[in-house]
mmCIF file of C-alpha atoms and ligand atoms in Angstrom:
data_model
loop_
_atom_site.group_PDB
_atom_site.id
_atom_site.type_symbol
_atom_site.label_atom_id
_atom_site.label_comp_id
_atom_site.label_asym_id
_atom_site.label_seq_id
_atom_site.Cartn_x
_atom_site.Cartn_y
_atom_site.Cartn_z
ATOM 1 C CA UNK E 1 19.321 -119.520 54.129
ATOM 2 C CA UNK E 2 16.076 -119.093 56.851
ATOM 3 C CA UNK E 3 13.289 -122.370 55.972
ATOM 4 C CA UNK E 4 10.441 -119.806 56.128
ATOM 5 C CA UNK E 5 11.484 -116.770 54.181
ATOM 6 C CA UNK E 6 8.142 -113.906 54.632
ATOM 7 C CA UNK E 7 6.154 -114.097 51.513
ATOM 8 C CA UNK E 8 4.591 -111.006 52.151
ATOM 9 C CA UNK E 9 6.796 -107.807 52.082
ATOM 10 C CA UNK E 10 5.303 -104.834 52.992
ATOM 11 C CA UNK E 11 8.774 -103.364 52.601
ATOM 12 C CA UNK E 12 9.515 -103.904 49.023
ATOM 13 C CA UNK E 13 7.587 -100.945 48.265
ATOM 14 C CA UNK E 14 9.759 -98.643 50.500
ATOM 15 C CA UNK E 15 12.629 -99.162 48.919
ATOM 16 C CA UNK E 16 13.413 -96.150 46.192
ATOM 17 C CA UNK E 17 12.570 -92.707 47.373
ATOM 18 C CA UNK E 18 10.591 -92.597 43.489
ATOM 19 C CA UNK E 19 8.576 -96.240 45.105
ATOM 20 C CA UNK E 20 7.724 -94.530 47.839
ATOM 21 C CA UNK E 21 7.034 -90.856 46.414
ATOM 22 C CA UNK E 22 4.117 -93.000 44.058
ATOM 23 C CA UNK E 23 2.778 -95.111 46.783
ATOM 24 C CA UNK E 24 2.645 -92.517 49.471
ATOM 25 C CA UNK E 25 -1.033 -92.417 50.180
ATOM 26 C CA UNK E 26 -1.095 -88.632 51.530
ATOM 27 C CA UNK E 27 0.208 -85.523 49.812
ATOM 28 C CA UNK E 28 0.317 -81.904 50.591
ATOM 29 C CA UNK E 29 -0.876 -79.180 48.337
ATOM 30 C CA UNK E 30 -0.092 -75.732 48.610
ATOM 31 C CA UNK E 31 -4.395 -74.835 47.810
ATOM 32 C CA UNK E 32 -5.096 -77.613 51.133
ATOM 33 C CA UNK E 33 -3.289 -74.948 53.196
ATOM 34 C CA UNK E 34 -5.298 -71.514 54.787
ATOM 35 C CA UNK E 35 -2.907 -68.745 56.584
ATOM 36 C CA UNK E 36 -4.299 -67.536 59.686
ATOM 37 C CA UNK E 37 -3.528 -63.730 59.705
ATOM 38 C CA UNK E 38 -3.350 -61.772 62.832
ATOM 39 C CA UNK E 39 -3.791 -57.428 61.364
ATOM 40 C CA UNK E 40 -3.148 -54.701 65.104
ATOM 41 C CA UNK E 41 -5.121 -51.874 64.801
ATOM 42 C CA UNK E 42 -2.475 -48.662 64.993
ATOM 43 C CA UNK E 43 0.148 -50.103 64.033
ATOM 44 C CA UNK E 44 2.629 -49.366 61.066
ATOM 45 C CA UNK E 45 5.255 -52.177 61.294
ATOM 46 C CA UNK E 46 4.594 -55.160 61.809
ATOM 47 C CA UNK E 47 4.631 -56.315 65.697
ATOM 48 C CA UNK E 48 6.661 -59.791 66.686
ATOM 49 C CA UNK E 49 4.585 -62.583 68.754
ATOM 50 C CA UNK E 50 6.845 -63.181 71.262
ATOM 51 C CA UNK E 51 5.150 -67.245 72.174
ATOM 52 C CA UNK E 52 4.648 -67.416 67.986
ATOM 53 C CA UNK E 53 8.215 -66.816 67.186
ATOM 54 C CA UNK E 54 8.521 -66.201 63.486
ATOM 55 C CA UNK E 55 4.265 -64.774 63.422
ATOM 56 C CA UNK E 56 3.819 -61.672 63.695
ATOM 57 C CA UNK E 57 0.132 -58.884 64.298
ATOM 58 C CA UNK E 58 0.247 -57.241 61.156
ATOM 59 C CA UNK E 59 -0.646 -53.068 59.868
ATOM 60 C CA UNK E 60 -2.649 -53.156 57.349
ATOM 61 C CA UNK E 61 0.294 -52.487 54.732
ATOM 62 C CA UNK E 62 2.258 -55.557 55.578
ATOM 63 C CA UNK E 63 -1.162 -57.552 55.373
ATOM 64 C CA UNK E 64 -0.650 -56.531 51.735
ATOM 65 C CA UNK E 65 2.770 -58.071 51.450
ATOM 66 C CA UNK E 66 1.679 -61.510 53.526
ATOM 67 C CA UNK E 67 -0.865 -61.799 51.542
ATOM 68 C CA UNK E 68 1.454 -61.489 48.447
ATOM 69 C CA UNK E 69 3.673 -63.931 49.687
ATOM 70 C CA UNK E 70 0.990 -66.537 50.476
ATOM 71 C CA UNK E 71 -0.896 -66.187 47.076
ATOM 72 C CA UNK E 72 2.577 -66.044 45.225
ATOM 73 C CA UNK E 73 2.862 -69.544 46.598
ATOM 74 C CA UNK E 74 -0.312 -71.167 45.891
ATOM 75 C CA UNK E 75 -1.879 -70.958 49.556
ATOM 76 C CA UNK E 76 -5.218 -72.057 49.606
ATOM 77 C CA UNK E 77 -6.662 -68.636 51.914
ATOM 78 C CA UNK E 78 -6.114 -66.626 54.618
ATOM 79 C CA UNK E 79 -8.176 -67.001 57.877
ATOM 80 C CA UNK E 80 -7.855 -62.648 59.639
ATOM 81 C CA UNK E 81 -8.313 -62.544 63.065
ATOM 82 C CA UNK E 82 -8.250 -58.843 64.330
ATOM 83 C CA UNK E 83 -6.750 -57.029 67.153
ATOM 84 C CA UNK E 84 -8.683 -53.616 68.345
ATOM 85 C CA UNK E 85 -7.449 -51.078 70.374
ATOM 86 C CA UNK E 86 -10.251 -50.424 72.450
ATOM 87 C CA UNK E 87 -12.403 -53.492 73.577
ATOM 88 C CA UNK E 88 -15.788 -53.006 75.769
ATOM 89 C CA UNK E 89 -18.139 -55.377 76.984
ATOM 90 C CA UNK E 90 -20.250 -56.225 73.753
ATOM 91 C CA UNK E 91 -17.662 -56.294 71.693
ATOM 92 C CA UNK E 92 -18.418 -52.558 69.853
ATOM 93 C CA UNK E 93 -15.791 -53.426 67.336
ATOM 94 C CA UNK E 94 -16.420 -56.226 65.964
ATOM 95 C CA UNK E 95 -19.681 -54.959 64.564
ATOM 96 C CA UNK E 96 -18.555 -51.547 63.493
ATOM 97 C CA UNK E 97 -17.636 -51.107 59.702
ATOM 98 C CA UNK E 98 -14.675 -49.440 60.296
ATOM 99 C CA UNK E 99 -13.310 -51.604 63.030
ATOM 100 C CA UNK E 100 -9.953 -53.714 62.718
ATOM 101 C CA UNK E 101 -11.271 -56.504 61.442
ATOM 102 C CA UNK E 102 -13.741 -55.632 58.773
ATOM 103 C CA UNK E 103 -11.148 -52.671 57.497
ATOM 104 C CA UNK E 104 -8.656 -55.778 57.082
ATOM 105 C CA UNK E 105 -10.966 -57.516 54.999
ATOM 106 C CA UNK E 106 -11.482 -54.985 52.521
ATOM 107 C CA UNK E 107 -7.580 -54.847 52.022
ATOM 108 C CA UNK E 108 -6.884 -58.355 51.991
ATOM 109 C CA UNK E 109 -9.746 -58.775 49.367
ATOM 110 C CA UNK E 110 -8.112 -56.219 47.486
ATOM 111 C CA UNK E 111 -4.942 -58.116 47.640
ATOM 112 C CA UNK E 112 -5.745 -60.484 47.439
ATOM 113 C CA UNK E 113 -7.095 -60.073 43.627
ATOM 114 C CA UNK E 114 -8.728 -63.777 43.936
ATOM 115 C CA UNK E 115 -5.777 -65.133 43.699
ATOM 116 C CA UNK E 116 -6.363 -66.704 47.715
ATOM 117 C CA UNK E 117 -9.823 -66.904 49.488
ATOM 118 C CA UNK E 118 -9.995 -64.045 52.546
ATOM 119 C CA UNK E 119 -11.624 -65.224 54.847
ATOM 120 C CA UNK E 120 -12.765 -63.833 58.964
ATOM 121 C CA UNK E 121 -13.050 -65.018 61.887
ATOM 122 C CA UNK E 122 -16.340 -64.498 63.216
ATOM 123 C CA UNK E 123 -16.287 -64.399 67.476
ATOM 124 C CA UNK E 124 -16.604 -61.830 69.971
ATOM 125 C CA UNK E 125 -13.363 -62.389 72.092
ATOM 126 C CA UNK E 126 -10.608 -60.888 70.297
ATOM 127 C CA UNK E 127 -13.710 -57.622 70.914
ATOM 128 C CA UNK E 128 -14.493 -58.003 74.154
ATOM 129 C CA UNK E 129 -13.214 -56.310 77.738
ATOM 130 C CA UNK E 130 -13.917 -59.302 79.082
ATOM 131 C CA UNK E 131 -12.149 -61.892 76.641
ATOM 132 C CA UNK E 132 -15.498 -64.032 76.334
ATOM 133 C CA UNK E 133 -16.786 -65.430 72.815
ATOM 134 C CA UNK E 134 -20.268 -63.527 74.008
ATOM 135 C CA UNK E 135 -22.019 -61.180 75.704
ATOM 136 C CA UNK E 136 -22.437 -61.485 79.467
ATOM 137 C CA UNK E 137 -26.064 -61.826 81.424
ATOM 138 C CA UNK E 138 -26.552 -60.002 85.022
ATOM 139 C CA UNK E 139 -24.146 -62.388 86.578
ATOM 140 C CA UNK E 140 -21.974 -62.847 84.421
ATOM 141 C CA UNK E 141 -22.124 -65.758 82.728
ATOM 142 C CA UNK E 142 -22.166 -65.955 78.548
ATOM 143 C CA UNK E 143 -25.681 -65.797 77.218
ATOM 144 C CA UNK E 144 -25.712 -68.241 74.741
ATOM 145 C CA UNK E 145 -29.270 -65.829 72.681
ATOM 146 C CA UNK E 146 -28.137 -62.525 72.870
ATOM 147 C CA UNK E 147 -24.586 -63.515 71.741
ATOM 148 C CA UNK E 148 -26.064 -65.009 68.904
ATOM 149 C CA UNK E 149 -27.602 -61.782 67.858
ATOM 150 C CA UNK E 150 -24.131 -59.545 68.011
ATOM 151 C CA UNK E 151 -22.716 -62.618 66.278
ATOM 152 C CA UNK E 152 -25.458 -62.045 63.307
ATOM 153 C CA UNK E 153 -24.181 -58.596 63.216
ATOM 154 C CA UNK E 154 -20.841 -59.233 63.317
ATOM 155 C CA UNK E 155 -21.383 -61.663 59.851
ATOM 156 C CA UNK E 156 -23.500 -58.849 58.495
ATOM 157 C CA UNK E 157 -20.261 -56.356 58.785
ATOM 158 C CA UNK E 158 -17.956 -58.897 57.126
ATOM 159 C CA UNK E 159 -19.990 -59.836 54.205
ATOM 160 C CA UNK E 160 -20.005 -56.576 53.506
ATOM 161 C CA UNK E 161 -16.862 -56.137 54.050
ATOM 162 C CA UNK E 162 -16.536 -58.759 51.327
ATOM 163 C CA UNK E 163 -15.203 -61.263 53.362
ATOM 164 C CA UNK E 164 -16.132 -65.335 51.259
ATOM 165 C CA UNK E 165 -15.952 -67.607 54.336
ATOM 166 C CA UNK E 166 -17.081 -66.753 57.502
ATOM 167 C CA UNK E 167 -14.996 -68.562 60.585
ATOM 168 C CA UNK E 168 -18.063 -68.652 63.256
ATOM 169 C CA UNK E 169 -15.289 -70.014 65.920
ATOM 170 C CA UNK E 170 -17.745 -68.770 69.199
ATOM 171 C CA UNK E 171 -19.393 -72.006 69.569
ATOM 172 C CA UNK E 172 -22.594 -70.791 70.720
ATOM 173 C CA UNK E 173 -25.482 -72.793 69.803
ATOM 174 C CA UNK E 174 -27.377 -72.673 66.931
ATOM 175 C CA UNK E 175 -25.047 -69.843 65.381
ATOM 176 C CA UNK E 176 -24.660 -71.885 62.071
ATOM 177 C CA UNK E 177 -28.350 -71.533 62.032
ATOM 178 C CA UNK E 178 -29.093 -67.604 63.296
ATOM 179 C CA UNK E 179 -25.755 -65.935 60.406
ATOM 180 C CA UNK E 180 -26.781 -68.445 57.576
ATOM 181 C CA UNK E 181 -30.129 -67.219 58.356
ATOM 182 C CA UNK E 182 -29.362 -63.418 58.342
ATOM 183 C CA UNK E 183 -27.140 -63.452 55.349
ATOM 184 C CA UNK E 184 -29.714 -65.091 53.295
ATOM 185 C CA UNK E 185 -32.511 -62.045 54.082
ATOM 186 C CA UNK E 186 -29.914 -59.923 53.289
ATOM 187 C CA UNK E 187 -28.815 -60.740 49.926
ATOM 188 C CA UNK E 188 -25.583 -62.374 50.884
ATOM 189 C CA UNK E 189 -26.044 -65.638 50.162
ATOM 190 C CA UNK E 190 -23.094 -66.595 48.395
ATOM 191 C CA UNK E 191 -21.257 -65.945 51.516
ATOM 192 C CA UNK E 192 -19.807 -69.109 53.049
ATOM 193 C CA UNK E 193 -20.017 -70.629 56.428
ATOM 194 C CA UNK E 194 -17.273 -72.446 57.629
ATOM 195 C CA UNK E 195 -18.231 -73.902 61.344
ATOM 196 C CA UNK E 196 -15.494 -74.331 63.903
ATOM 197 C CA UNK E 197 -18.127 -77.332 64.956
ATOM 198 C CA UNK E 198 -15.910 -79.616 67.513
ATOM 199 C CA UNK E 199 -13.573 -76.539 69.109
ATOM 200 C CA UNK E 200 -11.809 -77.908 72.597
ATOM 201 C CA UNK E 201 -11.325 -75.998 75.298
ATOM 202 C CA UNK E 202 -7.174 -76.404 75.409
ATOM 203 C CA UNK E 203 -4.051 -75.598 76.693
ATOM 204 C CA UNK E 204 -3.014 -74.810 73.349
ATOM 205 C CA UNK E 205 -4.932 -71.572 71.931
ATOM 206 C CA UNK E 206 -2.204 -69.864 74.714
ATOM 207 C CA UNK E 207 -0.135 -68.108 72.382
ATOM 208 C CA UNK E 208 -3.018 -66.977 70.523
ATOM 209 C CA UNK E 209 -4.122 -65.102 73.535
ATOM 210 C CA UNK E 210 -1.140 -63.806 73.552
ATOM 211 C CA UNK E 211 -1.135 -62.790 69.802
ATOM 212 C CA UNK E 212 -4.315 -61.285 70.431
ATOM 213 C CA UNK E 213 -3.597 -59.124 73.444
ATOM 214 C CA UNK E 214 -6.721 -61.519 75.005
ATOM 215 C CA UNK E 215 -8.107 -59.799 78.139
ATOM 216 C CA UNK E 216 -9.382 -63.422 79.718
ATOM 217 C CA UNK E 217 -9.620 -64.035 83.058
ATOM 218 C CA UNK E 218 -11.112 -67.985 83.894
ATOM 219 C CA UNK E 219 -11.478 -70.562 80.843
ATOM 220 C CA UNK E 220 -14.338 -71.265 78.176
ATOM 221 C CA UNK E 221 -15.275 -74.695 79.582
ATOM 222 C CA UNK E 222 -19.287 -73.648 79.527
ATOM 223 C CA UNK E 223 -19.126 -73.189 75.288
ATOM 224 C CA UNK E 224 -15.776 -75.040 74.122
ATOM 225 C CA UNK E 225 -15.764 -79.162 73.928
ATOM 226 C CA UNK E 226 -13.929 -80.815 76.845
ATOM 227 C CA UNK E 227 -11.291 -82.640 75.746
ATOM 228 C CA UNK E 228 -12.243 -86.351 77.164
ATOM 229 C CA UNK E 229 -15.564 -85.745 74.612
ATOM 230 C CA UNK E 230 -14.954 -87.425 71.485
ATOM 231 C CA UNK E 231 -18.830 -88.306 71.127
ATOM 232 C CA UNK E 232 -19.563 -84.979 71.160
ATOM 233 C CA UNK E 233 -17.100 -83.649 69.156
ATOM 234 C CA UNK E 234 -18.697 -85.855 66.151
ATOM 235 C CA UNK E 235 -22.463 -84.281 67.873
ATOM 236 C CA UNK E 236 -21.243 -81.024 67.003
ATOM 237 C CA UNK E 237 -20.235 -81.735 63.649
ATOM 238 C CA UNK E 238 -23.872 -83.055 62.549
ATOM 239 C CA UNK E 239 -25.439 -80.591 64.296
ATOM 240 C CA UNK E 240 -23.517 -78.268 62.105
ATOM 241 C CA UNK E 241 -24.393 -79.032 58.789
ATOM 242 C CA UNK E 242 -27.749 -80.176 59.435
ATOM 243 C CA UNK E 243 -28.132 -75.877 60.383
ATOM 244 C CA UNK E 244 -26.776 -74.926 57.267
ATOM 245 C CA UNK E 245 -22.678 -75.095 57.531
ATOM 246 C CA UNK E 246 -20.537 -75.171 54.563
ATOM 247 C CA UNK E 247 -17.871 -76.657 55.896
ATOM 248 C CA UNK E 248 -17.150 -77.472 58.829
ATOM 249 C CA UNK E 249 -14.070 -78.051 61.113
ATOM 250 C CA UNK E 250 -12.279 -79.256 64.227
ATOM 251 C CA UNK E 251 -9.638 -77.971 66.699
ATOM 252 C CA UNK E 252 -6.941 -77.815 67.878
ATOM 253 C CA UNK E 253 -5.933 -80.216 65.172
ATOM 254 C CA UNK E 254 -2.852 -82.502 66.930
ATOM 255 C CA UNK E 255 -4.514 -84.225 70.074
ATOM 256 C CA UNK E 256 -7.530 -84.830 68.361
ATOM 257 C CA UNK E 257 -7.194 -86.791 64.887
ATOM 258 C CA UNK E 258 -9.905 -89.298 66.452
ATOM 259 C CA UNK E 259 -12.741 -86.379 66.399
ATOM 260 C CA UNK E 260 -11.294 -85.260 62.940
ATOM 261 C CA UNK E 261 -11.000 -89.224 61.654
ATOM 262 C CA UNK E 262 -15.134 -89.270 63.147
ATOM 263 C CA UNK E 263 -15.809 -86.278 61.664
ATOM 264 C CA UNK E 264 -14.055 -87.194 57.946
ATOM 265 C CA UNK E 265 -15.806 -90.514 57.590
ATOM 266 C CA UNK E 266 -19.769 -88.482 58.284
ATOM 267 C CA UNK E 267 -19.514 -85.662 56.532
ATOM 268 C CA UNK E 268 -20.719 -84.852 53.628
ATOM 269 C CA UNK E 269 -19.346 -81.697 52.979
ATOM 270 C CA UNK E 270 -15.401 -80.288 53.253
ATOM 271 C CA UNK E 271 -13.650 -81.126 56.532
ATOM 272 C CA UNK E 272 -11.387 -78.742 58.252
ATOM 273 C CA UNK E 273 -8.543 -78.468 60.798
ATOM 274 C CA UNK E 274 -6.924 -76.020 63.067
ATOM 275 C CA UNK E 275 -3.462 -76.776 63.936
ATOM 276 C CA UNK E 276 -3.653 -74.449 66.502
ATOM 277 C CA UNK E 277 -1.048 -71.708 68.347
ATOM 278 C CA UNK E 278 0.033 -74.265 70.552
ATOM 279 C CA UNK E 279 0.831 -76.952 68.034
ATOM 280 C CA UNK E 280 3.274 -74.574 66.108
ATOM 281 C CA UNK E 281 5.112 -73.062 69.758
ATOM 282 C CA UNK E 282 5.739 -76.176 70.654
ATOM 283 C CA UNK E 283 7.394 -77.412 67.543
ATOM 284 C CA UNK E 284 9.280 -73.915 67.109
ATOM 285 C CA UNK E 285 10.518 -74.429 70.855
ATOM 286 C CA UNK E 286 12.414 -77.756 70.208
ATOM 287 C CA UNK E 287 13.503 -77.374 66.923
ATOM 288 C CA UNK E 288 15.008 -73.611 68.383
ATOM 289 C CA UNK E 289 16.414 -76.042 70.853
ATOM 290 C CA UNK E 290 18.230 -78.360 68.687
ATOM 291 C CA UNK E 291 15.743 -81.013 69.605
ATOM 292 C CA UNK E 292 14.136 -81.567 67.055
ATOM 293 C CA UNK E 293 14.012 -82.013 62.954
ATOM 294 C CA UNK E 294 11.787 -78.543 62.685
ATOM 295 C CA UNK E 295 11.324 -79.252 58.660
ATOM 296 C CA UNK E 296 10.718 -83.035 58.744
ATOM 297 C CA UNK E 297 8.769 -82.016 61.872
ATOM 298 C CA UNK E 298 6.188 -79.303 60.584
ATOM 299 C CA UNK E 299 5.734 -82.123 57.242
ATOM 300 C CA UNK E 300 5.235 -84.443 59.389
ATOM 301 C CA UNK E 301 2.421 -82.778 61.675
ATOM 302 C CA UNK E 302 0.677 -81.588 58.604
ATOM 303 C CA UNK E 303 0.426 -85.032 56.756
ATOM 304 C CA UNK E 304 -0.646 -86.388 59.861
ATOM 305 C CA UNK E 305 -3.896 -83.810 60.011
ATOM 306 C CA UNK E 306 -4.351 -84.639 56.765
ATOM 307 C CA UNK E 307 -4.125 -88.613 57.033
ATOM 308 C CA UNK E 308 -6.316 -87.906 59.125
ATOM 309 C CA UNK E 309 -8.971 -86.640 56.880
ATOM 310 C CA UNK E 310 -8.754 -82.838 57.074
ATOM 311 C CA UNK E 311 -9.315 -81.957 53.330
ATOM 312 C CA UNK E 312 -7.615 -78.520 54.425
ATOM 313 C CA UNK E 313 -5.548 -77.423 57.365
ATOM 314 C CA UNK E 314 -5.348 -74.033 58.923
ATOM 315 C CA UNK E 315 -1.898 -73.560 60.124
ATOM 316 C CA UNK E 316 0.874 -70.827 60.741
ATOM 317 C CA UNK E 317 3.342 -72.878 58.548
ATOM 318 C CA UNK E 318 1.709 -72.245 55.979
ATOM 319 C CA UNK E 319 3.511 -69.874 53.516
ATOM 320 C CA UNK E 320 6.651 -71.719 54.291
ATOM 321 C CA UNK E 321 5.270 -74.873 53.664
ATOM 322 C CA UNK E 322 3.575 -74.015 50.392
ATOM 323 C CA UNK E 323 7.665 -72.932 49.220
ATOM 324 C CA UNK E 324 8.395 -76.244 50.151
ATOM 325 C CA UNK E 325 5.713 -78.176 48.861
ATOM 326 C CA UNK E 326 6.729 -76.064 45.699
ATOM 327 C CA UNK E 327 10.366 -77.108 45.438
ATOM 328 C CA UNK E 328 9.156 -80.859 46.020
ATOM 329 C CA UNK E 329 10.171 -81.034 49.372
ATOM 330 C CA UNK E 330 7.301 -82.073 51.140
ATOM 331 C CA UNK E 331 7.850 -85.861 52.588
HETATM 332 C C1 PBG Y 401 -11.559 -67.637 69.014
HETATM 333 C C2 PBG Y 401 -10.162 -68.496 68.556
HETATM 334 C C3 PBG Y 401 -9.882 -68.903 69.599
HETATM 335 C C4 PBG Y 401 -8.253 -69.509 68.270
HETATM 336 C C5 PBG Y 401 -9.373 -69.211 66.789
HETATM 337 N N1 PBG Y 401 -10.125 -68.395 67.311
HETATM 338 C C6 PBG Y 401 -8.319 -68.917 71.059
HETATM 339 C C7 PBG Y 401 -9.498 -69.403 71.678
HETATM 340 O O1 PBG Y 401 -10.984 -70.003 71.687
HETATM 341 O O2 PBG Y 401 -9.477 -69.226 72.761
HETATM 342 C C8 PBG Y 401 -7.540 -69.917 68.918
HETATM 343 C C9 PBG Y 401 -6.519 -70.781 67.582
HETATM 344 C C10 PBG Y 401 -4.765 -70.935 67.800
HETATM 345 O O3 PBG Y 401 -4.580 -71.044 69.342
HETATM 346 O O4 PBG Y 401 -4.023 -70.718 66.840
HETATM 347 N N2 PBG Y 401 -11.566 -66.564 68.539
#
């Protein structure tokens, strides 16, 4: 027997599965998960997305099914993205009441019937022919203030279509204040704003750009954050809260857990995180090769995001994960 046997033994609480479960600090709940959903104009059958195995571009009909499946396992909400057939310089489809995202929103609200929260992406990149999140000026720069006018019109259309939470993901300065004021003036004071506050210019959006058939050439570094900047991520969230954001978000999630923890510590509104397409694709690809235990990796990745401070997580695994949670299979 060793003379100085340890008196402090953290391992005691790891002894049995029941004990480990009892002392777990971070639990997953289906209600804290949001499913991002792509809806493609002009299709009647869902289309697979090559770089996101298991994720599809939905038709309006399969959107209903996806919402039913998510609601059945208790998923908290869906975030809708539209993939239009035609694009132009100002992203007209975004403000057309018959544009795909607005039509999909009406369908989703009806299908959800209050069982989960229907939310919409408020950004122009899916609707512009140049693929930028805003409109361009004479020399091809993204024009912040003219883009705000487009966001205001887009936000009003989404609110009219019944979106309950507008996800402002364009990273224009003043976007939260502009959309909030317009919503209030038009009588939509009950429509909430989720600000993608700390959205980094990330390589992990690659598969998403396939999913929405993005035409972007170049990058978004004049509006999305530099991946090296932690303090600036917090600053963006503080500004958005001051402008009236109801929820703030950090995106991507996995590579930005420090920013997430900073924002969670400072925020007096809910803090969400978006586990983006590249994070999804990495785990799926490794799992497909048999290099990683898919289920454990999925659960661990989302638990890590919750542990760092996210109140809710946008994840492409939301429905599947909610099913596992329901079976008590979540750690
Ligand atoms: C912009 C938007 C993007 C994502 C969500 N909203 C793409 C971008 O900024 O290029 C990425 C989400 C993902 O990668 O899963 N509308």
